[in-house]
């Protein structure tokens, strides 16, 4: 029996280009626990802003100056924590924007975006410097404001392309996290992102702040929502991007979206992601708002179990073992147990033989594109 098993030299179970599980971390909230972090591939620190909070209306910087250093969590700029997360194999992004910068819905009074529309180079330069100084992996643009005027459209376009061109190599991830209704096919925001898709690593539609209710309607249904998530998602996959489902990350809200009836518990979210994966096996994964609500990592554990099934699909590798050879017609009284180390040492590429439990087990570890393929041959 020949068994091929793919391992990462870091022991990570997720890869960067697909099957992601991203957690937003409110930087005014408690830092995530070890149990929570276990299942996250990416951490999105929210938010970098240009205002000072005030109860009635935020006090905007008229020169669009971003508050820096940006707090990471617990209202502190914990550089050691960012470095640890990255050292553990997580991608750590900084989200610029959020509700406090201004929203497009009735009743919102904040308008800090207005002071930035004609200062795109200044915004880009600040974000690039923050990424360098605080060691982030890139920028998320969380724009929930208006996009009807020429100034607003140009700002979105130039911010996206400017960041992609200016961020340093290895720290130049650029993504958007728009409300689902804002990137319905045909809107100005949708057209901008489609035109500038080469500058966007992936998009993360919020399927909880608009007209889509997958937690209640499932992936393909309507009722609570007026549009099926599957229709919206497919437009992003096939029209905004070039048939690239790994560039679309499905967004959930755990417990702060009751106002729109969009809270998704772990069972609901896992069911949706199962349907997404059945329709698009190599998808971009899921994100959620917010880490604080992922109590003891229970939500991310259940949803992550679905998301990671096809990890590595976009680069032709997966974590699932592949059995090659004739089927086993009978089983020994006690099957051999093979327990490779979590992380291979530098000498793993040398072959070795084990006779544990009376079976001959020969393996070779072959380095392929920075990872290892283990080939086990059992002879009993």
Coordinates of C-alpha atoms in Angstrom, one line a residue:
X1 CA 0.0 0.0 0.0
X2 CA 1.4 3.4 -1.0
X3 CA 0.1 6.4 1.0
X4 CA 0.9 9.9 0.0
X5 CA 0.5 12.5 2.7
X6 CA 1.0 16.3 2.3
X7 CA 2.6 18.1 5.2
X8 CA 3.6 21.7 5.7
X9 CA 7.1 22.2 7.3
X10 CA 5.5 24.6 9.8
X11 CA 2.7 22.2 10.8
X12 CA 0.0 24.6 9.6
X13 CA -3.2 23.1 8.4
X14 CA -4.2 26.0 6.2
X15 CA -2.8 27.7 3.2
X16 CA -2.9 31.3 2.1
X17 CA -4.6 31.2 -1.3
X18 CA -7.8 29.3 -0.5
X19 CA -9.9 27.7 2.3
X20 CA -9.2 30.6 4.6
X21 CA -10.8 31.3 8.0
X22 CA -10.4 35.0 8.8
X23 CA -11.4 36.5 12.1
X24 CA -11.9 40.2 12.6
X25 CA -10.5 41.4 16.0
X26 CA -12.0 44.6 17.3
X27 CA -9.0 46.5 18.6
X28 CA -11.0 47.9 21.5
X29 CA -12.0 44.3 22.6
X30 CA -10.1 41.6 24.4
X31 CA -7.3 39.8 22.6
X32 CA -8.3 36.4 21.2
X33 CA -7.4 33.3 23.3
X34 CA -5.2 30.4 22.2
X35 CA -8.3 28.3 21.7
X36 CA -9.8 30.8 19.3
X37 CA -6.6 31.4 17.4
X38 CA -6.1 27.7 16.7
X39 CA -8.5 27.6 13.8
X40 CA -7.8 31.1 12.3
X41 CA -5.6 31.4 9.1
X42 CA -5.9 35.2 9.1
X43 CA -6.5 37.8 11.7
X44 CA -7.9 41.2 10.6
X45 CA -7.3 44.0 13.1
X46 CA -10.2 46.4 13.0
X47 CA -9.9 49.3 12.6
X48 CA -7.4 52.0 11.4
X49 CA -9.4 55.2 11.5
X50 CA -9.1 59.0 11.1
X51 CA -11.2 60.1 14.0
X52 CA -11.5 60.3 17.7
X53 CA -14.6 58.5 19.0
X54 CA -17.4 60.7 20.4
X55 CA -20.9 59.5 21.6
X56 CA -23.0 61.7 19.3
X57 CA -20.7 62.0 16.2
X58 CA -17.0 61.0 15.8
X59 CA -14.5 63.9 15.6
X60 CA -12.9 63.6 12.2
X61 CA -9.4 64.6 11.2
X62 CA -9.9 67.2 8.6
X63 CA -6.5 66.3 7.1
X64 CA -7.4 62.6 7.1
X65 CA -4.6 61.6 9.5
X66 CA -4.8 58.0 10.6
X67 CA -4.4 57.4 14.4
X68 CA -1.1 55.7 14.8
X69 CA 0.2 53.4 16.1
X70 CA -3.0 51.4 15.5
X71 CA -4.2 49.4 18.5
X72 CA -4.2 45.6 17.9
X73 CA -6.5 44.4 20.7
X74 CA -7.3 45.5 24.2
X75 CA -6.8 49.1 23.1
X76 CA -3.1 48.4 22.9
X77 CA -0.5 48.4 20.1
X78 CA 0.9 45.0 21.1
X79 CA 3.7 44.5 18.6
X80 CA 4.9 41.3 20.3
X81 CA 1.5 39.8 19.7
X82 CA 1.4 40.6 16.0
X83 CA 4.9 39.2 15.6
X84 CA 3.9 36.0 17.5
X85 CA 0.8 35.5 15.4
X86 CA 2.8 35.9 12.2
X87 CA 5.5 33.6 13.6
X88 CA 2.7 31.0 14.2
X89 CA 1.9 31.1 10.5
X90 CA -1.1 33.5 10.7
X91 CA -1.5 36.3 8.2
X92 CA -2.3 39.6 10.1
X93 CA -4.1 42.3 8.1
X94 CA -5.1 45.8 9.1
X95 CA -8.6 46.9 8.3
X96 CA -9.0 50.6 7.3
X97 CA -12.4 52.1 7.7
X98 CA -15.4 50.6 9.4
X99 CA -18.7 52.0 10.5
X100 CA -17.2 54.9 12.5
X101 CA -15.8 56.4 9.4
X102 CA -19.3 56.8 8.0
X103 CA -22.1 54.7 6.7
X104 CA -24.5 55.0 3.8
X105 CA -27.7 54.0 5.7
X106 CA -30.3 56.3 7.0
X107 CA -29.6 57.9 10.3
X108 CA -25.8 57.6 10.3
X109 CA -24.2 60.9 11.0
X110 CA -20.5 60.1 10.6
X111 CA -18.8 61.4 7.5
X112 CA -15.0 61.1 8.1
X113 CA -14.5 59.6 4.6
X114 CA -15.4 63.0 3.1
X115 CA -12.2 64.4 4.5
X116 CA -10.1 61.7 2.7
X117 CA -11.6 61.7 -0.8
X118 CA -9.1 64.2 -2.2
X119 CA -6.1 62.9 -0.2
X120 CA -5.6 59.4 -1.5
X121 CA -1.8 59.6 -1.8
X122 CA -1.7 60.8 1.8
X123 CA -3.9 57.8 2.9
X124 CA -1.8 55.3 0.9
X125 CA 1.5 56.7 2.3
X126 CA 0.2 56.4 5.9
X127 CA -1.1 52.9 5.5
X128 CA 2.1 51.7 3.9
X129 CA 4.2 53.2 6.8
X130 CA 1.9 51.6 9.3
X131 CA 2.2 48.2 7.6
X132 CA 6.0 48.5 7.7
X133 CA 6.2 49.8 11.3
X134 CA 3.7 47.4 12.8
X135 CA 4.6 44.4 10.7
X136 CA 1.2 43.7 9.1
X137 CA 0.7 41.5 6.0
X138 CA -1.5 43.9 4.1
X139 CA -4.6 46.1 4.2
X140 CA -8.3 45.4 4.2
X141 CA -10.5 48.2 2.9
X142 CA -13.8 48.3 4.8
X143 CA -15.7 51.0 3.0
X144 CA -19.4 51.2 3.8
X145 CA -20.0 54.8 2.6
X146 CA -21.5 56.3 -0.5
X147 CA -19.9 55.7 -3.9
X148 CA -22.1 57.8 -6.3
X149 CA -19.9 60.9 -6.9
X150 CA -16.8 61.1 -9.0
X151 CA -14.6 61.8 -5.9
X152 CA -15.9 58.7 -4.1
X153 CA -15.4 56.5 -7.1
X154 CA -11.9 57.8 -7.8
X155 CA -11.0 57.4 -4.1
X156 CA -12.0 53.7 -4.1
X157 CA -10.1 53.0 -7.3
X158 CA -6.9 54.9 -6.4
X159 CA -6.8 53.6 -2.9
X160 CA -7.0 50.0 -4.2
X161 CA -4.4 50.4 -6.9
X162 CA -2.2 52.7 -4.9
X163 CA -1.9 50.3 -2.0
X164 CA -1.2 47.3 -4.3
X165 CA 1.6 49.3 -6.0
X166 CA 3.1 50.7 -2.8
X167 CA 3.0 48.1 -0.1
X168 CA 6.3 46.2 0.3
X169 CA 6.8 42.7 -1.2
X170 CA 5.6 40.0 1.2
X171 CA 3.3 42.5 3.0
X172 CA 1.1 43.6 0.0
X173 CA -2.2 41.8 0.5
X174 CA -5.0 44.1 -0.6
X175 CA -8.7 43.0 0.0
X176 CA -12.1 44.6 0.3
X177 CA -14.9 43.8 2.8
X178 CA -18.0 45.5 1.3
X179 CA -21.6 45.1 2.3
X180 CA -23.3 42.5 0.0
X181 CA -25.7 45.0 -1.4
X182 CA -22.9 47.4 -2.3
X183 CA -21.3 44.8 -4.6
X184 CA -24.4 43.6 -6.3
X185 CA -23.7 43.3 -10.0
X186 CA -24.2 46.6 -11.7
X187 CA -23.4 49.0 -8.8
X188 CA -20.6 51.5 -9.2
X189 CA -18.6 49.8 -6.4
X190 CA -18.9 46.4 -8.1
X191 CA -17.7 47.9 -11.4
X192 CA -14.7 49.5 -9.8
X193 CA -13.6 46.3 -8.1
X194 CA -14.2 44.3 -11.3
X195 CA -12.0 46.8 -13.3
X196 CA -9.3 46.7 -10.6
X197 CA -9.5 43.0 -9.8
X198 CA -5.9 42.5 -10.7
X199 CA -5.0 44.7 -7.6
X200 CA -7.3 42.7 -5.3
X201 CA -6.1 39.4 -3.7
X202 CA -9.6 38.5 -2.6
X203 CA -13.0 40.0 -1.7
X204 CA -15.0 39.3 1.5
X205 CA -18.7 40.3 1.0
X206 CA -20.6 40.8 4.3
X207 CA -23.5 38.5 3.9
X208 CA -25.2 40.1 6.9
X209 CA -25.5 43.8 6.3
X210 CA -27.6 44.0 3.2
X211 CA -30.4 42.1 1.4
X212 CA -29.1 38.5 1.7
X213 CA -29.8 36.2 4.7
X214 CA -28.0 32.9 4.3
X215 CA -28.2 32.1 8.0
X216 CA -32.0 31.7 7.5
X217 CA -32.3 31.0 3.8
X218 CA -29.3 28.9 3.2
X219 CA -26.9 29.3 0.3
X220 CA -29.4 29.0 -2.4
X221 CA -32.7 30.2 -0.9
X222 CA -34.6 33.4 -0.4
X223 CA -37.4 34.5 1.9
X224 CA -35.8 36.3 4.8
X225 CA -33.6 37.9 2.1
X226 CA -34.6 39.1 -1.3
X227 CA -31.6 37.7 -3.1
X228 CA -30.0 34.2 -2.9
X229 CA -26.4 34.2 -1.7
X230 CA -25.6 31.7 -4.4
X231 CA -26.6 34.2 -7.2
X232 CA -24.5 37.0 -5.6
X233 CA -21.6 34.7 -4.9
X234 CA -21.5 33.3 -8.5
X235 CA -21.4 36.8 -10.0
X236 CA -18.3 37.6 -7.9
X237 CA -16.7 34.3 -8.9
X238 CA -17.5 34.3 -12.6
X239 CA -17.8 38.0 -13.5
X240 CA -15.8 40.1 -11.1
X241 CA -13.0 37.5 -11.1
X242 CA -12.2 35.0 -13.9
X243 CA -13.9 31.9 -12.6
X244 CA -11.8 32.1 -9.4
X245 CA -13.9 31.0 -6.4
X246 CA -10.8 31.0 -4.2
X247 CA -10.9 34.8 -4.4
X248 CA -14.3 35.1 -2.7
X249 CA -14.5 34.7 1.1
X250 CA -18.0 34.2 2.5
X251 CA -18.8 36.6 5.4
X252 CA -20.8 35.8 8.6
X253 CA -21.7 37.7 11.7
X254 CA -21.9 35.6 14.9
X255 CA -24.0 37.6 17.3
X256 CA -24.0 41.4 16.6
X257 CA -26.3 41.5 13.6
X258 CA -29.7 40.8 15.1
X259 CA -31.0 44.1 13.7
X260 CA -30.8 42.6 10.3
X261 CA -31.7 39.1 11.3
X262 CA -28.3 37.9 10.1
X263 CA -26.7 36.3 13.1
X264 CA -25.3 32.9 12.2
X265 CA -24.5 30.3 14.8
X266 CA -21.9 27.6 14.1
X267 CA -24.4 25.0 12.8
X268 CA -26.0 27.5 10.4
X269 CA -22.6 28.8 9.1
X270 CA -21.2 25.3 8.7
X271 CA -24.3 24.2 6.7
X272 CA -23.9 27.3 4.4
X273 CA -20.2 26.6 3.9
X274 CA -21.0 22.9 3.2
X275 CA -23.3 24.1 0.4
X276 CA -20.7 26.6 -0.8
X277 CA -18.0 23.9 -0.9
X278 CA -20.3 21.5 -2.8
X279 CA -20.9 24.1 -5.4
X280 CA -17.4 25.5 -5.5
X281 CA -15.0 23.0 -4.1
X282 CA -12.0 25.3 -4.3
X283 CA -13.5 28.4 -2.6
X284 CA -11.9 31.2 -0.7
X285 CA -13.2 30.1 2.7
X286 CA -15.1 32.2 5.3
X287 CA -14.6 35.2 7.5
X288 CA -16.6 36.3 10.5
X289 CA -17.3 39.3 12.8
X290 CA -16.0 39.1 15.5
X291 CA -13.4 37.1 17.4
X292 CA -14.8 38.1 20.7
X293 CA -18.0 36.1 19.9
X294 CA -16.1 33.0 19.0
X295 CA -16.3 31.7 22.6
X296 CA -13.7 29.1 23.3
X297 CA -13.2 28.7 19.6
X298 CA -16.3 26.6 19.3
X299 CA -17.7 28.5 16.2
X300 CA -14.4 28.5 14.4
X301 CA -13.8 24.9 15.2
X302 CA -17.1 23.8 13.6
X303 CA -16.9 26.1 10.6
X304 CA -13.2 25.6 10.1
X305 CA -13.8 21.8 9.9
X306 CA -15.8 22.4 6.7
X307 CA -13.6 25.2 5.3
X308 CA -10.3 23.3 5.5
X309 CA -11.5 20.2 3.6
X310 CA -10.0 21.3 0.3
X311 CA -7.1 23.3 1.7
X312 CA -4.4 23.8 -1.0
X313 CA -6.8 23.2 -3.9
X314 CA -5.8 26.4 -5.7
X315 CA -2.2 25.3 -6.0
X316 CA -2.9 21.7 -6.8
X317 CA -2.3 20.2 -3.3
X318 CA -4.8 19.3 -0.5
X319 CA -4.4 18.1 3.0
X320 CA -6.5 15.0 2.5
X321 CA -4.5 11.8 2.1
X322 CA -4.6 10.1 -1.3
X323 CA -4.4 6.3 -1.3
X324 CA -2.8 4.8 -4.4
X325 CA -2.9 1.1 -5.2
X326 CA -5.3 -1.9 -5.0
X327 CA -8.0 -1.8 -2.4
X328 CA -7.5 -3.5 0.9
X329 CA -9.5 -6.8 1.0
X330 CA -8.8 -7.8 4.5
X331 CA -7.6 -6.0 7.6
X332 CA -4.9 -7.2 10.0
X333 CA -6.0 -7.9 13.6
X334 CA -4.4 -4.7 14.7
X335 CA -3.8 -2.1 12.0
X336 CA -0.5 -0.3 12.1
X337 CA -0.5 3.3 13.4
X338 CA 1.6 5.9 11.6
X339 CA 2.2 9.1 13.5
X340 CA 4.5 11.5 11.6
X341 CA 5.9 14.4 13.6
X342 CA 4.0 17.7 13.4
X343 CA 6.9 19.5 11.7
X344 CA 9.5 17.6 9.7
X345 CA 13.2 18.1 10.6
X346 CA 15.8 18.9 8.1
X347 CA 16.7 15.2 7.8
X348 CA 13.2 13.9 6.9
X349 CA 14.0 13.7 3.2
X350 CA 16.2 10.7 4.0
X351 CA 14.4 7.4 3.8
X352 CA 13.9 5.2 6.9
X353 CA 12.3 1.9 7.8
X354 CA 10.2 0.9 10.8
X355 CA 9.0 -2.6 11.8
X356 CA 6.5 -1.4 14.4
X357 CA 3.7 -3.9 15.1
X358 CA 5.3 -6.4 12.8
X359 CA 4.8 -4.4 9.6
X360 CA 7.6 -2.9 7.5
X361 CA 7.0 0.8 7.0
X362 CA 9.3 2.6 4.6
X363 CA 8.9 6.3 4.0
X364 CA 10.5 9.0 2.0
X365 CA 9.9 12.7 2.4
X366 CA 10.2 14.7 -0.8
X367 CA 10.4 18.5 -0.6
X368 CA 8.0 20.1 -3.1
X369 CA 7.5 23.8 -3.3
X370 CA 8.4 24.5 0.3
X371 CA 6.4 21.6 1.7
X372 CA 6.8 17.9 2.0
X373 CA 5.2 14.9 0.5
X374 CA 5.6 11.8 2.6
X375 CA 5.5 8.4 0.8
X376 CA 4.7 5.5 3.1
X377 CA 5.0 1.9 1.9
X378 CA 3.5 -0.7 4.1
X379 CA 4.5 -4.3 3.6
X380 CA 3.0 -6.9 6.0

